[in-house]
Amino acid sequence: MYFDIGKALSYKADITCVVDLRGWGKTYSAKKLCIARAIKQKDIKFVWIRRRDVDLDELQDDITAFFGDIGKEFPQWAFSYKGRIMYAERQNPNGVIEKFPIGRFIALSTYKKAKSKSYASVEYIVYDEFLDEDSNYLSGEYTKFLSLVDSIARTRTNVRIIMLANAVSMCNPYFDAWGVSELHKGANKFQVGNGSLVVFTGNAKTDFLNARENSLIGRLSTNTSYGDYATNNKFMLDDLAKVEPTKPIGKTMFMYNFVFDDIDCGIWLINNIYYVCEFQQSGISYTTNPDISVKRNNCIYLNANSKPIKLLMQQYLDGIMYFKNLKIKNKFMELFTQINFRL
């Protein structure tokens, strides 16, 4: 009924990515694998990554937050923390107390600190919740992730990366970097540089799906977008309304460019419809990031009360704003959400 990480790892990819339903056992299965390996070898065999220190603080405030569910798989062992190190302890058959480190927590936001430590025994790098429900990623997150992997793996070839998440959005720093724009049910294989990636999605078994639909949240969220996410594994933030890959035909006028951290967009007026795509033209450029306006002489910084920003949001609310792809739309949705809170 529940997920088994072993099947996913059988593809022997450098990165094994599992994006599937909440509660299906993705994290549980990965913890079981890593802890069992560490206990067998009596050494640190995995690092467990979360995005920020606060995410790890919440885990470490209560020992059951990480070990509470998985403890029953290892009834002879007790688990503890010291700093960011996880320990396993037991009294062996000879009456001798055994205690040794098994894993290390790392916050990606503090990746630079990792460079001063040794990870020679680590075999698994697990990034849990690598997709963020609020799209609140670190600046330059993918580069920071690669730097952390480099600090851990160095030149070793026996390190496997496991990445776990619920189906939040296809628009994220990782899928962008990997060129993943579409997923089908099952194992999706990709090449990342000269390495290999496999993304598993939509694999939950029928009995689990039925249990999920009949659960409290399943019943409460029937016929809602959250229900599609919670029980059908549809990407929660990916609403294709107003997404038009083909640029409309008709009387066209270039309005201005809009610049985000990782993408530049051109805004066009076509038959009284505002169309946003990657195609730009020389002219006025706006941004809500003051750092970008400093770096680009021709880019004007706008705050939330600026007339162009208010006009953009009104065009969207009036239903006359369309986007070439989901990535562009989600960028503007994030912007509009921020503006709405500030106006």
Short mmCIF file of C-alpha atoms in Angstrom, two decimals:
data_model
loop_
_atom_site.label_atom_id
_atom_site.label_comp_id
_atom_site.label_asym_id
_atom_site.label_seq_id
_atom_site.Cartn_x
_atom_site.Cartn_y
_atom_site.Cartn_z
CA MET A 1 0.00 0.00 0.00
CA TYR A 2 2.84 2.40 0.86
CA PHE A 3 5.88 3.62 -1.04
CA ASP A 4 9.10 1.60 -1.19
CA ILE A 5 12.21 3.64 -1.97
CA GLY A 6 14.06 0.48 -2.97
CA LYS A 7 12.14 0.17 -6.24
CA ALA A 8 12.91 3.77 -7.13
CA LEU A 9 16.61 3.32 -6.37
CA SER A 10 16.73 0.19 -8.55
CA TYR A 11 17.00 2.51 -11.57
CA LYS A 12 20.49 3.43 -10.27
CA ALA A 13 20.13 7.09 -11.20
CA ASP A 14 22.41 9.71 -9.70
CA ILE A 15 19.31 11.59 -8.54
CA THR A 16 16.14 9.77 -7.52
CA CYS A 17 13.27 12.23 -7.21
CA VAL A 18 9.88 11.23 -5.80
CA VAL A 19 6.99 13.69 -6.22
CA ASP A 20 3.78 12.14 -5.03
CA LEU A 21 0.86 12.21 -2.62
CA ARG A 22 1.21 13.40 0.95
CA GLY A 23 1.11 10.52 3.43
CA TRP A 24 2.16 7.82 0.97
CA GLY A 25 5.35 7.05 2.91
CA LYS A 26 8.04 8.78 0.83
CA THR A 27 9.86 10.21 3.84
CA TYR A 28 9.22 7.12 5.97
CA SER A 29 10.74 4.79 3.39
CA ALA A 30 13.82 7.00 2.92
CA LYS A 31 14.38 7.25 6.68
CA LYS A 32 14.08 3.48 7.07
CA LEU A 33 16.65 2.89 4.32
CA CYS A 34 19.15 5.42 5.67
CA ILE A 35 18.88 4.45 9.34
CA ALA A 36 19.14 0.72 8.58
CA ARG A 37 22.28 1.30 6.52
CA ALA A 38 23.84 3.50 9.21
CA ILE A 39 23.12 1.02 11.99
CA LYS A 40 24.58 -1.82 9.95
CA GLN A 41 27.78 0.13 9.27
CA LYS A 42 27.82 1.90 12.67
CA ASP A 43 28.68 5.18 10.98
CA ILE A 44 27.20 8.33 9.49
CA LYS A 45 25.70 7.13 6.21
CA PHE A 46 23.31 9.94 5.32
CA VAL A 47 22.70 13.65 5.47
CA TRP A 48 19.13 14.91 5.76
CA ILE A 49 18.59 18.30 4.13
CA ARG A 50 15.85 20.82 4.74
CA ARG A 51 15.72 24.30 3.24
CA ARG A 52 16.22 26.49 6.32
CA ASP A 53 17.49 26.24 9.88
CA VAL A 54 14.00 26.81 11.23
CA ASP A 55 12.81 23.67 9.43
CA LEU A 56 15.43 21.62 11.28
CA ASP A 57 14.78 23.39 14.58
CA GLU A 58 11.20 22.18 14.39
CA LEU A 59 12.41 18.61 13.85
CA GLN A 60 14.92 18.75 16.69
CA ASP A 61 12.65 20.41 19.24
CA ASP A 62 10.90 17.07 19.61
CA ILE A 63 12.75 13.78 19.08
CA THR A 64 9.52 12.17 17.88
CA ALA A 65 9.24 14.66 14.99
CA PHE A 66 11.84 12.69 13.04
CA PHE A 67 12.11 9.33 14.81
CA GLY A 68 8.58 8.96 16.22
CA ASP A 69 7.08 7.04 13.30
CA ILE A 70 10.18 5.12 12.22
CA GLY A 71 11.22 3.98 15.71
CA LYS A 72 9.05 0.86 15.54
CA GLU A 73 11.22 -0.42 12.69
CA PHE A 74 14.19 -0.46 15.09
CA PRO A 75 12.74 -1.58 18.46
CA GLN A 76 16.15 -2.35 20.03
CA TRP A 77 17.49 1.11 19.37
CA ALA A 78 17.02 4.53 20.97
CA PHE A 79 17.74 7.68 19.00
CA SER A 80 19.01 11.08 20.07
CA TYR A 81 20.55 14.31 18.77
CA LYS A 82 23.63 16.27 19.66
CA GLY A 83 23.67 19.47 17.68
CA ARG A 84 22.84 18.47 14.10
CA ILE A 85 24.16 14.90 14.53
CA MET A 86 21.79 11.93 14.95
CA TYR A 87 22.81 9.04 17.20
CA ALA A 88 21.66 5.44 17.67
CA GLU A 89 22.11 3.64 21.00
CA ARG A 90 21.37 0.20 22.41
CA GLN A 91 22.55 -2.41 24.87
CA ASN A 92 23.97 -5.26 22.80
CA PRO A 93 23.53 -8.98 23.65
CA ASN A 94 26.75 -8.85 25.72
CA GLY A 95 25.36 -6.10 27.89
CA VAL A 96 27.63 -3.45 26.39
CA ILE A 97 26.19 -0.04 25.53
CA GLU A 98 26.71 0.86 21.88
CA LYS A 99 26.29 4.45 20.75
CA PHE A 100 27.41 5.96 17.47
CA PRO A 101 26.44 8.70 15.01
CA ILE A 102 24.23 7.67 12.09
CA GLY A 103 23.33 10.84 10.21
CA ARG A 104 23.59 14.60 10.03
CA PHE A 105 20.98 17.32 9.51
CA ILE A 106 21.94 20.15 7.16
CA ALA A 107 20.04 23.35 6.32
CA LEU A 108 20.61 24.29 2.69
CA SER A 109 20.57 27.96 3.69
CA THR A 110 23.79 27.33 5.67
CA TYR A 111 25.46 25.29 2.92
CA LYS A 112 28.76 27.17 3.26
CA LYS A 113 29.28 25.79 6.77
CA ALA A 114 29.22 22.28 5.32
CA LYS A 115 32.52 22.83 3.53
CA SER A 116 34.49 22.57 6.77
CA LYS A 117 33.21 19.10 7.68
CA SER A 118 34.06 15.57 6.54
CA TYR A 119 31.44 13.38 4.89
CA ALA A 120 33.67 10.52 3.82
CA SER A 121 31.25 7.84 5.03
CA VAL A 122 28.04 9.38 3.66
CA GLU A 123 26.24 7.35 0.98
CA TYR A 124 22.85 9.07 0.81
CA ILE A 125 21.97 12.75 0.43
CA VAL A 126 18.25 13.18 1.17
CA TYR A 127 16.52 16.49 0.49
CA ASP A 128 13.07 16.32 2.06
CA GLU A 129 10.32 18.77 1.00
CA PHE A 130 12.48 20.15 -1.80
CA LEU A 131 9.39 21.71 -3.41
CA ASP A 132 8.00 24.61 -1.38
CA GLU A 133 4.23 25.17 -1.12
CA ASP A 134 4.75 28.95 -1.09
CA SER A 135 7.42 28.91 -3.83
CA ASN A 136 9.69 30.51 -1.22
CA TYR A 137 13.02 29.24 -2.51
CA LEU A 138 16.45 30.49 -1.57
CA SER A 139 18.11 32.95 -3.91
CA GLY A 140 20.23 30.87 -6.29
CA GLU A 141 18.93 27.72 -4.62
CA TYR A 142 19.97 25.20 -7.26
CA THR A 143 23.57 26.46 -7.29
CA LYS A 144 23.67 26.25 -3.49
CA PHE A 145 22.33 22.70 -3.67
CA LEU A 146 25.05 21.69 -6.14
CA SER A 147 27.70 23.29 -3.95
CA LEU A 148 26.46 21.32 -0.95
CA VAL A 149 26.44 18.08 -2.94
CA ASP A 150 30.01 18.83 -4.04
CA SER A 151 31.09 19.38 -0.42
CA ILE A 152 29.61 16.03 0.59
CA ALA A 153 30.43 13.77 -2.37
CA ARG A 154 33.69 15.27 -3.64
CA THR A 155 35.14 12.75 -6.11
CA ARG A 156 33.32 9.73 -4.71
CA THR A 157 30.95 7.84 -7.02
CA ASN A 158 29.01 5.86 -4.40
CA VAL A 159 26.79 8.74 -3.25
CA ARG A 160 23.08 8.70 -4.18
CA ILE A 161 20.81 11.74 -4.07
CA ILE A 162 17.18 11.25 -2.98
CA MET A 163 14.75 14.17 -3.32
CA LEU A 164 11.25 14.00 -1.85
CA ALA A 165 8.24 16.30 -2.19
CA ASN A 166 4.50 16.57 -2.61
CA ALA A 167 3.17 17.66 -6.01
CA VAL A 168 3.40 21.42 -5.49
CA SER A 169 4.39 22.92 -8.84
CA MET A 170 6.27 22.04 -11.99
CA CYS A 171 7.74 25.55 -11.83
CA ASN A 172 10.66 25.30 -9.43
CA PRO A 173 14.45 25.82 -9.54
CA TYR A 174 15.16 22.10 -9.87
CA PHE A 175 12.86 21.21 -12.75
CA ASP A 176 13.96 24.42 -14.48
CA ALA A 177 17.62 23.43 -14.16
CA TRP A 178 16.96 19.86 -15.27
CA GLY A 179 14.74 20.82 -18.19
CA VAL A 180 11.78 18.90 -16.76
CA SER A 181 8.64 20.43 -18.25
CA GLU A 182 6.32 17.43 -18.36
CA LEU A 183 5.86 14.28 -16.30
CA HIS A 184 3.85 11.15 -16.94
CA LYS A 185 2.73 8.55 -14.43
CA GLY A 186 5.57 6.27 -13.38
CA ALA A 187 9.33 6.64 -13.85
CA ASN A 188 10.48 9.64 -15.93
CA LYS A 189 14.12 9.45 -17.00
CA PHE A 190 16.26 12.48 -17.79
CA GLN A 191 19.89 13.37 -18.29
CA VAL A 192 21.39 16.07 -16.07
CA GLY A 193 24.71 17.08 -17.56
CA ASN A 194 26.48 13.74 -17.83
CA GLY A 195 24.49 12.38 -14.92
CA SER A 196 21.13 10.63 -14.66
CA LEU A 197 17.83 11.58 -13.06
CA VAL A 198 14.64 9.64 -12.54
CA VAL A 199 11.45 11.35 -11.34
CA PHE A 200 8.67 9.18 -9.95
CA THR A 201 5.13 10.54 -9.80
CA GLY A 202 1.57 9.24 -9.75
CA ASN A 203 2.63 5.85 -8.42
CA ALA A 204 0.37 5.53 -5.40
CA LYS A 205 -1.50 2.23 -5.35
CA THR A 206 -5.28 2.00 -5.64
CA ASP A 207 -5.81 0.96 -2.01
CA PHE A 208 -3.91 4.00 -0.78
CA LEU A 209 -5.79 6.30 -3.17
CA ASN A 210 -9.10 4.94 -1.90
CA ALA A 211 -8.00 5.40 1.70
CA ARG A 212 -6.91 8.94 0.92
CA GLU A 213 -10.23 9.81 -0.74
CA ASN A 214 -12.15 8.44 2.24
CA SER A 215 -10.00 10.23 4.81
CA LEU A 216 -11.13 13.40 6.60
CA ILE A 217 -9.18 15.70 4.25
CA GLY A 218 -10.32 13.67 1.25
CA ARG A 219 -13.97 14.14 2.20
CA LEU A 220 -13.58 17.83 3.05
CA SER A 221 -11.71 18.70 -0.15
CA THR A 222 -13.87 16.85 -2.67
CA ASN A 223 -14.35 18.89 -5.88
CA THR A 224 -11.73 21.48 -4.87
CA SER A 225 -8.28 22.27 -6.25
CA TYR A 226 -6.79 21.13 -2.94
CA GLY A 227 -8.65 17.86 -3.30
CA ASP A 228 -7.06 17.33 -6.71
CA TYR A 229 -3.67 17.89 -5.06
CA ALA A 230 -4.36 15.85 -1.92
CA THR A 231 -5.98 12.81 -3.52
CA ASN A 232 -5.17 12.91 -7.26
CA ASN A 233 -1.54 14.15 -7.16
CA LYS A 234 -2.26 17.15 -9.37
CA PHE A 235 0.31 19.91 -8.96
CA MET A 236 -1.29 22.29 -6.49
CA LEU A 237 -0.01 25.62 -7.83
CA ASP A 238 -0.22 24.80 -11.52
CA ASP A 239 -3.42 26.37 -12.84
CA LEU A 240 -3.33 26.48 -16.66
CA ALA A 241 -6.13 29.04 -16.94
CA LYS A 242 -4.99 32.02 -19.04
CA VAL A 243 -1.95 30.09 -20.32
CA GLU A 244 -1.75 30.35 -24.11
CA PRO A 245 1.46 28.90 -25.66
CA THR A 246 0.64 30.40 -29.07
CA LYS A 247 0.90 34.16 -29.36
CA PRO A 248 -2.40 35.66 -30.55
CA ILE A 249 -2.62 37.11 -34.05
CA GLY A 250 -3.78 40.66 -34.61
CA LYS A 251 -2.92 44.29 -34.09
CA THR A 252 0.14 44.23 -31.86
CA MET A 253 1.84 46.88 -29.76
CA PHE A 254 4.83 46.37 -27.46
CA MET A 255 4.22 47.81 -23.99
CA TYR A 256 7.31 47.17 -21.85
CA ASN A 257 9.57 44.49 -20.40
CA PHE A 258 9.23 43.08 -16.89
CA VAL A 259 12.29 41.59 -15.21
CA PHE A 260 12.31 38.94 -12.47
CA ASP A 261 15.33 37.35 -10.80
CA ASP A 262 15.50 34.47 -13.25
CA ILE A 263 13.41 35.45 -16.26
CA ASP A 264 12.77 38.50 -18.45
CA CYS A 265 9.32 38.96 -19.96
CA GLY A 266 7.85 41.15 -22.67
CA ILE A 267 4.33 42.51 -22.26
CA TRP A 268 2.38 43.03 -25.49
CA LEU A 269 -1.03 44.46 -26.25
CA ILE A 270 -2.70 42.32 -28.91
CA ASN A 271 -6.32 43.04 -29.86
CA ASN A 272 -6.92 44.58 -26.44
CA ILE A 273 -5.47 41.51 -24.73
CA TYR A 274 -2.26 41.72 -22.70
CA TYR A 275 0.05 38.84 -23.60
CA VAL A 276 3.20 38.04 -21.60
CA CYS A 277 5.99 35.96 -23.10
CA GLU A 278 9.82 35.68 -23.17
CA PHE A 279 10.06 37.71 -26.36
CA GLN A 280 11.19 41.22 -25.48
CA GLN A 281 11.98 44.39 -27.33
CA SER A 282 14.21 47.36 -26.60
CA GLY A 283 12.34 49.91 -24.55
CA ILE A 284 11.22 50.44 -20.98
CA SER A 285 11.96 47.67 -18.48
CA TYR A 286 10.50 47.43 -15.00
CA THR A 287 11.35 45.28 -11.96
CA THR A 288 10.28 45.00 -8.34
CA ASN A 289 13.78 43.91 -7.32
CA PRO A 290 15.93 46.94 -6.44
CA ASP A 291 19.14 44.95 -6.94
CA ILE A 292 18.23 44.32 -10.58
CA SER A 293 17.52 48.00 -11.18
CA VAL A 294 21.00 48.83 -9.84
CA LYS A 295 22.70 46.28 -12.08
CA ARG A 296 20.73 47.25 -15.20
CA ASN A 297 20.89 50.89 -16.13
CA ASN A 298 17.76 50.71 -18.29
CA CYS A 299 15.61 48.88 -15.69
CA ILE A 300 13.30 50.97 -13.50
CA TYR A 301 12.45 49.85 -9.97
CA LEU A 302 8.73 49.85 -9.07
CA ASN A 303 7.13 49.49 -5.66
CA ALA A 304 3.69 48.07 -4.93
CA ASN A 305 1.98 51.45 -5.27
CA SER A 306 3.39 52.16 -8.72
CA LYS A 307 0.81 52.75 -11.41
CA PRO A 308 2.19 50.10 -13.86
CA ILE A 309 2.01 47.43 -11.14
CA LYS A 310 -1.56 48.32 -10.18
CA LEU A 311 -2.53 48.36 -13.85
CA LEU A 312 -0.99 44.92 -14.41
CA MET A 313 -2.92 43.45 -11.53
CA GLN A 314 -6.16 45.06 -12.71
CA GLN A 315 -5.64 43.63 -16.19
CA TYR A 316 -5.32 40.19 -14.67
CA LEU A 317 -8.39 40.64 -12.48
CA ASP A 318 -10.34 41.84 -15.53
CA GLY A 319 -9.43 38.62 -17.35
CA ILE A 320 -7.52 40.28 -20.19
CA MET A 321 -4.02 39.08 -19.31
CA TYR A 322 -2.60 35.86 -20.80
CA PHE A 323 0.72 34.08 -20.40
CA LYS A 324 2.82 32.02 -22.78
CA ASN A 325 3.67 29.34 -20.23
CA LEU A 326 3.09 28.29 -16.64
CA LYS A 327 6.45 29.50 -15.41
CA ILE A 328 5.71 33.06 -16.49
CA LYS A 329 2.19 32.92 -15.08
CA ASN A 330 3.38 31.64 -11.70
CA LYS A 331 5.94 34.44 -11.50
CA PHE A 332 3.21 37.02 -11.90
CA MET A 333 0.91 35.17 -9.50
CA GLU A 334 3.62 35.39 -6.84
CA LEU A 335 4.01 39.09 -7.59
CA PHE A 336 0.27 39.76 -7.42
CA THR A 337 -0.04 37.84 -4.16
CA GLN A 338 2.70 39.95 -2.60
CA ILE A 339 1.14 43.16 -3.90
CA ASN A 340 -2.31 42.24 -2.64
CA PHE A 341 -0.95 41.89 0.87
CA ARG A 342 0.75 45.28 0.66
CA LEU A 343 -1.92 47.44 -1.00
#
